CSV table of C-alpha atoms in Angstrom, one decimal:
chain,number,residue,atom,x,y,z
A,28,UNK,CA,-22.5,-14.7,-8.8
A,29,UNK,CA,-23.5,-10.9,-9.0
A,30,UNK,CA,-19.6,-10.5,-9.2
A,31,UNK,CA,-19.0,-12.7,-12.0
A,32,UNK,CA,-21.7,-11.0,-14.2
A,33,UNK,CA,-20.9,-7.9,-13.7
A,34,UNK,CA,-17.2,-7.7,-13.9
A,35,UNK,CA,-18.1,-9.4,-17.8
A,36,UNK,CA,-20.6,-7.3,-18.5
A,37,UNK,CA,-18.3,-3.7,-17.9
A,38,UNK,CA,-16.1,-5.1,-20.5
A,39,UNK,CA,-19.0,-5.9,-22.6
A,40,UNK,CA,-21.3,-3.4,-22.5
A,41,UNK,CA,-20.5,-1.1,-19.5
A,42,UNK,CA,-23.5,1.0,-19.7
A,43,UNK,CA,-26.2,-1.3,-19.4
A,44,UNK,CA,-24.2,-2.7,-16.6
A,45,UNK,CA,-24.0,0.5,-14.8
A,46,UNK,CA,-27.6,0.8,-15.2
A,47,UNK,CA,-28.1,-2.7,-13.8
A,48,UNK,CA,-26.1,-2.1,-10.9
A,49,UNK,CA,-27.7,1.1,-10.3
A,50,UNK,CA,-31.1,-1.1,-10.2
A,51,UNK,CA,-30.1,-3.7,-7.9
A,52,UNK,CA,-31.0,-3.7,-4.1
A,53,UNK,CA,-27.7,-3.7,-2.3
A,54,UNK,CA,-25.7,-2.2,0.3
A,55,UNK,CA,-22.5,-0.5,0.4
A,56,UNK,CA,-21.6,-3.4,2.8
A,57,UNK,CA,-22.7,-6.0,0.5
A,58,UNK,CA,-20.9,-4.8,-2.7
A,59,UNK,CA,-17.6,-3.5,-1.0
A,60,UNK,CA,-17.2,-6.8,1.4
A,61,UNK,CA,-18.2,-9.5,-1.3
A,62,UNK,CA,-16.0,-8.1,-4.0
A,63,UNK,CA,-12.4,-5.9,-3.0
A,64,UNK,CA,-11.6,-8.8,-0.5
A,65,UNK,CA,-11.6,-11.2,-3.1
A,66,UNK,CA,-10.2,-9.5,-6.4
A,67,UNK,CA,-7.6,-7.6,-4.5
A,68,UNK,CA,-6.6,-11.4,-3.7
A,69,UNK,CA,-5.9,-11.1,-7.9
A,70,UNK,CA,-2.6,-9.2,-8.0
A,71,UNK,CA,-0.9,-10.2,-4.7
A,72,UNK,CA,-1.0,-14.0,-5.0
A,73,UNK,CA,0.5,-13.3,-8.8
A,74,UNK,CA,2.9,-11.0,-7.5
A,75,UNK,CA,3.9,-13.6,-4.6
A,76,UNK,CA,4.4,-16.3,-7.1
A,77,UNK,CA,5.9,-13.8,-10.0
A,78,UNK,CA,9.0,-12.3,-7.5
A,79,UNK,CA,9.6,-15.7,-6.1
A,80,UNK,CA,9.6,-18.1,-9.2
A,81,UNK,CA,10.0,-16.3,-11.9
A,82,UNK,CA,11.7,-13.0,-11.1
A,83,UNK,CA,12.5,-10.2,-13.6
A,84,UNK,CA,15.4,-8.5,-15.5
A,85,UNK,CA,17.0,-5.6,-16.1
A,86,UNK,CA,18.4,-4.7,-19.3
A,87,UNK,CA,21.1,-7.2,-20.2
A,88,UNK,CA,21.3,-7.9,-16.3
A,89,UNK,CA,20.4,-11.7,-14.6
A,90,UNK,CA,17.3,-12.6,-13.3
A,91,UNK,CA,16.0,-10.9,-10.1
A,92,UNK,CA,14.0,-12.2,-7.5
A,93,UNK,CA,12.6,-12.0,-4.1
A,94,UNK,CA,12.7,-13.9,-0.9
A,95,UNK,CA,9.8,-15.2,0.1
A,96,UNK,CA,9.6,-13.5,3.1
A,97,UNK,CA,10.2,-10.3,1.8
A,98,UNK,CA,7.8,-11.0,-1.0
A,99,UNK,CA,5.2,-12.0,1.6
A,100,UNK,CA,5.7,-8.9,3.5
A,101,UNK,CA,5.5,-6.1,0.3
A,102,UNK,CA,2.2,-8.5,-0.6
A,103,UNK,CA,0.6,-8.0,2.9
A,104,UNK,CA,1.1,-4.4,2.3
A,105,UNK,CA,0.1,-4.2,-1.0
A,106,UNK,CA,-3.7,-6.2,-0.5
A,107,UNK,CA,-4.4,-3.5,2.7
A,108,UNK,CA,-3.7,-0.9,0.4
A,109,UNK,CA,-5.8,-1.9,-2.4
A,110,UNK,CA,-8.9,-2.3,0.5
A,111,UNK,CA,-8.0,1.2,1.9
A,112,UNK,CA,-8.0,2.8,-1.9
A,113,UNK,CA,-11.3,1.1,-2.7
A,114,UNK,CA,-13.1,1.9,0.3
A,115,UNK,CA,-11.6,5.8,0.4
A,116,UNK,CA,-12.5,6.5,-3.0
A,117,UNK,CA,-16.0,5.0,-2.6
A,118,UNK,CA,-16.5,7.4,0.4
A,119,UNK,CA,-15.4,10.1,-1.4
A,120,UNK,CA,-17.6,9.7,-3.9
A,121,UNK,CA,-20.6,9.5,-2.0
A,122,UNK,CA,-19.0,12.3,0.3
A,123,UNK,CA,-19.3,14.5,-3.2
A,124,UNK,CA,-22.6,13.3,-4.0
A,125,UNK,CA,-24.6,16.3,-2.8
A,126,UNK,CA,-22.2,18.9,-4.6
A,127,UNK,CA,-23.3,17.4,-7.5
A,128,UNK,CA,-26.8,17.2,-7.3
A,129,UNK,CA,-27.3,13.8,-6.9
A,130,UNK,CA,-30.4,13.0,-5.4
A,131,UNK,CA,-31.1,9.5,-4.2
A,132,UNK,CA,-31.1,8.5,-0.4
A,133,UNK,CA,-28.4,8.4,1.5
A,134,UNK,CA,-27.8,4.8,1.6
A,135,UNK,CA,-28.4,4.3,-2.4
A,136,UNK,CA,-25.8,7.1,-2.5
A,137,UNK,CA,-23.4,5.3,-0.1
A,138,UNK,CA,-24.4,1.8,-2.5
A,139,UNK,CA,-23.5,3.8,-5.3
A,140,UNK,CA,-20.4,5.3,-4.6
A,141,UNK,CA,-19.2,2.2,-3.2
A,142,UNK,CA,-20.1,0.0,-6.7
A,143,UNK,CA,-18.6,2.7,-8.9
A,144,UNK,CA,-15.1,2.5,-6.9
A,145,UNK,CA,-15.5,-1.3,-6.5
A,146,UNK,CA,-16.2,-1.4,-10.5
A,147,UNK,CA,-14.2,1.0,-11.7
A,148,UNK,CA,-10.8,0.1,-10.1
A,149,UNK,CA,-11.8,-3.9,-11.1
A,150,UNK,CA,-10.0,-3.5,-14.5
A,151,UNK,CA,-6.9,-3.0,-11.9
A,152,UNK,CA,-6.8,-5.6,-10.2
A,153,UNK,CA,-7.3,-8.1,-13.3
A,154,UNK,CA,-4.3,-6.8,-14.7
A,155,UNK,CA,-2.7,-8.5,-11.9
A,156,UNK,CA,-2.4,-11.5,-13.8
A,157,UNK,CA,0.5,-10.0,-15.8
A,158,UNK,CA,2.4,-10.0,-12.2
A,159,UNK,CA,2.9,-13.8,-12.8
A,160,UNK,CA,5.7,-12.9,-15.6
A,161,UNK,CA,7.2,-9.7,-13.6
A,162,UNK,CA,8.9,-8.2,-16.6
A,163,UNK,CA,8.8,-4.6,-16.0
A,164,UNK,CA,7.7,-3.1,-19.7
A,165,UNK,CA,5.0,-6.1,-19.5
A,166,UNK,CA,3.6,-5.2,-16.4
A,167,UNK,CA,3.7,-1.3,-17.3
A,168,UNK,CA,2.3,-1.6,-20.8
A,169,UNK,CA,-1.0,-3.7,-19.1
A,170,UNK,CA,-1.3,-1.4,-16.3
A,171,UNK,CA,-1.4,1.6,-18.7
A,172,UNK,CA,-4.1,0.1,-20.5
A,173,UNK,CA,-6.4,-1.1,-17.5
A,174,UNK,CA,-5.8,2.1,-15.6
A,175,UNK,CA,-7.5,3.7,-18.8
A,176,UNK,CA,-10.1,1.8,-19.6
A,177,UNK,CA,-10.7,2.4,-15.1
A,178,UNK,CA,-10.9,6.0,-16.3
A,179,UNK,CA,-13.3,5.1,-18.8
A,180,UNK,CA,-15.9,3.4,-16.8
A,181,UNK,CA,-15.8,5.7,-14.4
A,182,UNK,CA,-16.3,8.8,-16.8
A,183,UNK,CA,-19.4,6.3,-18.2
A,184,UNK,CA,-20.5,5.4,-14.9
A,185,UNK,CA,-21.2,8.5,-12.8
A,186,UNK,CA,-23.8,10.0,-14.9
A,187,UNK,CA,-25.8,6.4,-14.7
A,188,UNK,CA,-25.3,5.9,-11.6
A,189,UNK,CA,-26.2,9.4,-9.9
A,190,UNK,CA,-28.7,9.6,-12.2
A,191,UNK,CA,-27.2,12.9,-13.1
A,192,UNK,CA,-26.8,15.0,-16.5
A,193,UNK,CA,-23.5,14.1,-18.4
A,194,UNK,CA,-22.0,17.7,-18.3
A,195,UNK,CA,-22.7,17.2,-14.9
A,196,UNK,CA,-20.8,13.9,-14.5
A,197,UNK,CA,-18.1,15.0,-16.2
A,198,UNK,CA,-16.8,17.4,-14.0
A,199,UNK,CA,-18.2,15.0,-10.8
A,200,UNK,CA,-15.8,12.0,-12.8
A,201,UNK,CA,-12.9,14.1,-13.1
A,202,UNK,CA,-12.9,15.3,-9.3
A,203,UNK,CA,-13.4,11.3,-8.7
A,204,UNK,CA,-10.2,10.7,-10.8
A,205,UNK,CA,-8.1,13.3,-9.3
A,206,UNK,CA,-9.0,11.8,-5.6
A,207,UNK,CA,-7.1,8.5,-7.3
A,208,UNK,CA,-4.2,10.1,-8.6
A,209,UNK,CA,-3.6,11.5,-5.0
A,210,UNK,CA,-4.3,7.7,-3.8
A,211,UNK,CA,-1.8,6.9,-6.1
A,212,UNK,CA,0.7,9.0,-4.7
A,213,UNK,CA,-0.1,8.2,-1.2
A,214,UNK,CA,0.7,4.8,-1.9
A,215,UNK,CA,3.8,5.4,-3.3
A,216,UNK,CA,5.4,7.4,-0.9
A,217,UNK,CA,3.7,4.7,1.8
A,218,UNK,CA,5.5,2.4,0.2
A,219,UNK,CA,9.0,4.4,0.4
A,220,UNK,CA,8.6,4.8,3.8
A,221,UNK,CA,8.0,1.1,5.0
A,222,UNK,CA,11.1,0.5,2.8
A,223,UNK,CA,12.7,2.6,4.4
A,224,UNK,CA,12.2,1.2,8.2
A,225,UNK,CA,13.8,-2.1,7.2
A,226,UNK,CA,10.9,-3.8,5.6
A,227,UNK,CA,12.1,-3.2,1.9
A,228,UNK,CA,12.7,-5.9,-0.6
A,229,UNK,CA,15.4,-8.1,0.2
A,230,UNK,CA,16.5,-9.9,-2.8
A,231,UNK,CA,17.7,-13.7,-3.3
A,232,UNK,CA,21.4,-13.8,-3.6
């Protein structure tokens, strides 16, 4: 239920949400295992359905699509790296904690860390939805927006949650943001590689 409310509320008003998660008595177990499991879920089964049903085009081209096979093997990949993101980003943050003055205990700090990756990378995995109609300017165009407003909360929430001074947070954010650019990029070129030991996308005929 915790979930529900809280993935509304950072759309609605983020910082009293930060503030509320900051006050509730969790674990980084509790947050991370109740949460990425189930929205990372979000993106993969529309992304299943959206490559084998629907497919996409290109330009003036036919429609594309995916076998299910295929599709079933890129999604399996896909939903381990959304968990490994999640949960390496959330360690990094609470691995930075200390550079930045933040005070708490370690595990509030682990709690912490953990919720603001969860939290912040949530926006994400919503935009899944748009993988149902695969159309490639679609999907960009939403996940341009969602990765922003991912900035966003995290840039608001690290100062709330650390309890630490904004100036502060700023820089601590940005470091936080850098670490998911590199993700980013690990991911990608993870993804080149299993494509290119046989397990790439093998398209319907």
């Amino acid at each position: 239920m915790a979930m529900f409310q809280h993935t509304f509320g950072i759309f609605t008003n983020p910082d009293r949400e930060w503030q509320r998660i900051r006050n509730e008595d969790q674990s980084f177990f509790k947050v991370y295992w109740t949460h990425v499991p189930l929205l990372a879920l979000i993106p993969v089964i529309c992304a299943y359905f959206g490559v084998t049903q629907q497919g996409w085009s290109i330009g003036s081209g036919g429609i594309v699509k995916l076998t299910p096979d295929s599709a079933l093997i890129l999604c399996a990949f896909a939903y381990l790296a959304q968990l490994a993101a999640v949960y390496i980003l959330g360690e990094y943050i609470n691995w930075m904690s200390h550079s930045f003055g933040v005070t708490d205990e370690a595990p509030q700090r682990h709690y912490e860390g953990t919720a603001l990756a969860v939290y912040s990378a949530t926006p994400m995995m919503l935009a899944g939805f748009v993988l149902l109609f695969p159309e490639l300017w679609l999907v960009a165009g939403v996940f341009i927006l969602a990765a922003c407003y991912s900035i966003y909360l995290i840039y608001e929430g690290i100062p709330i949650l650390m309890n630490i001074p904004k100036e502060r947070g700023f820089v601590y954010a940005s470091s936080v943001i850098t670490v998911g650019l590199v993700l980013a990029v690990v991911v990608m070129v993870a993804t080149v590689i299993v494509w290119g030991s046989g397990m790439g996308p093998v398209y319907v005929s």
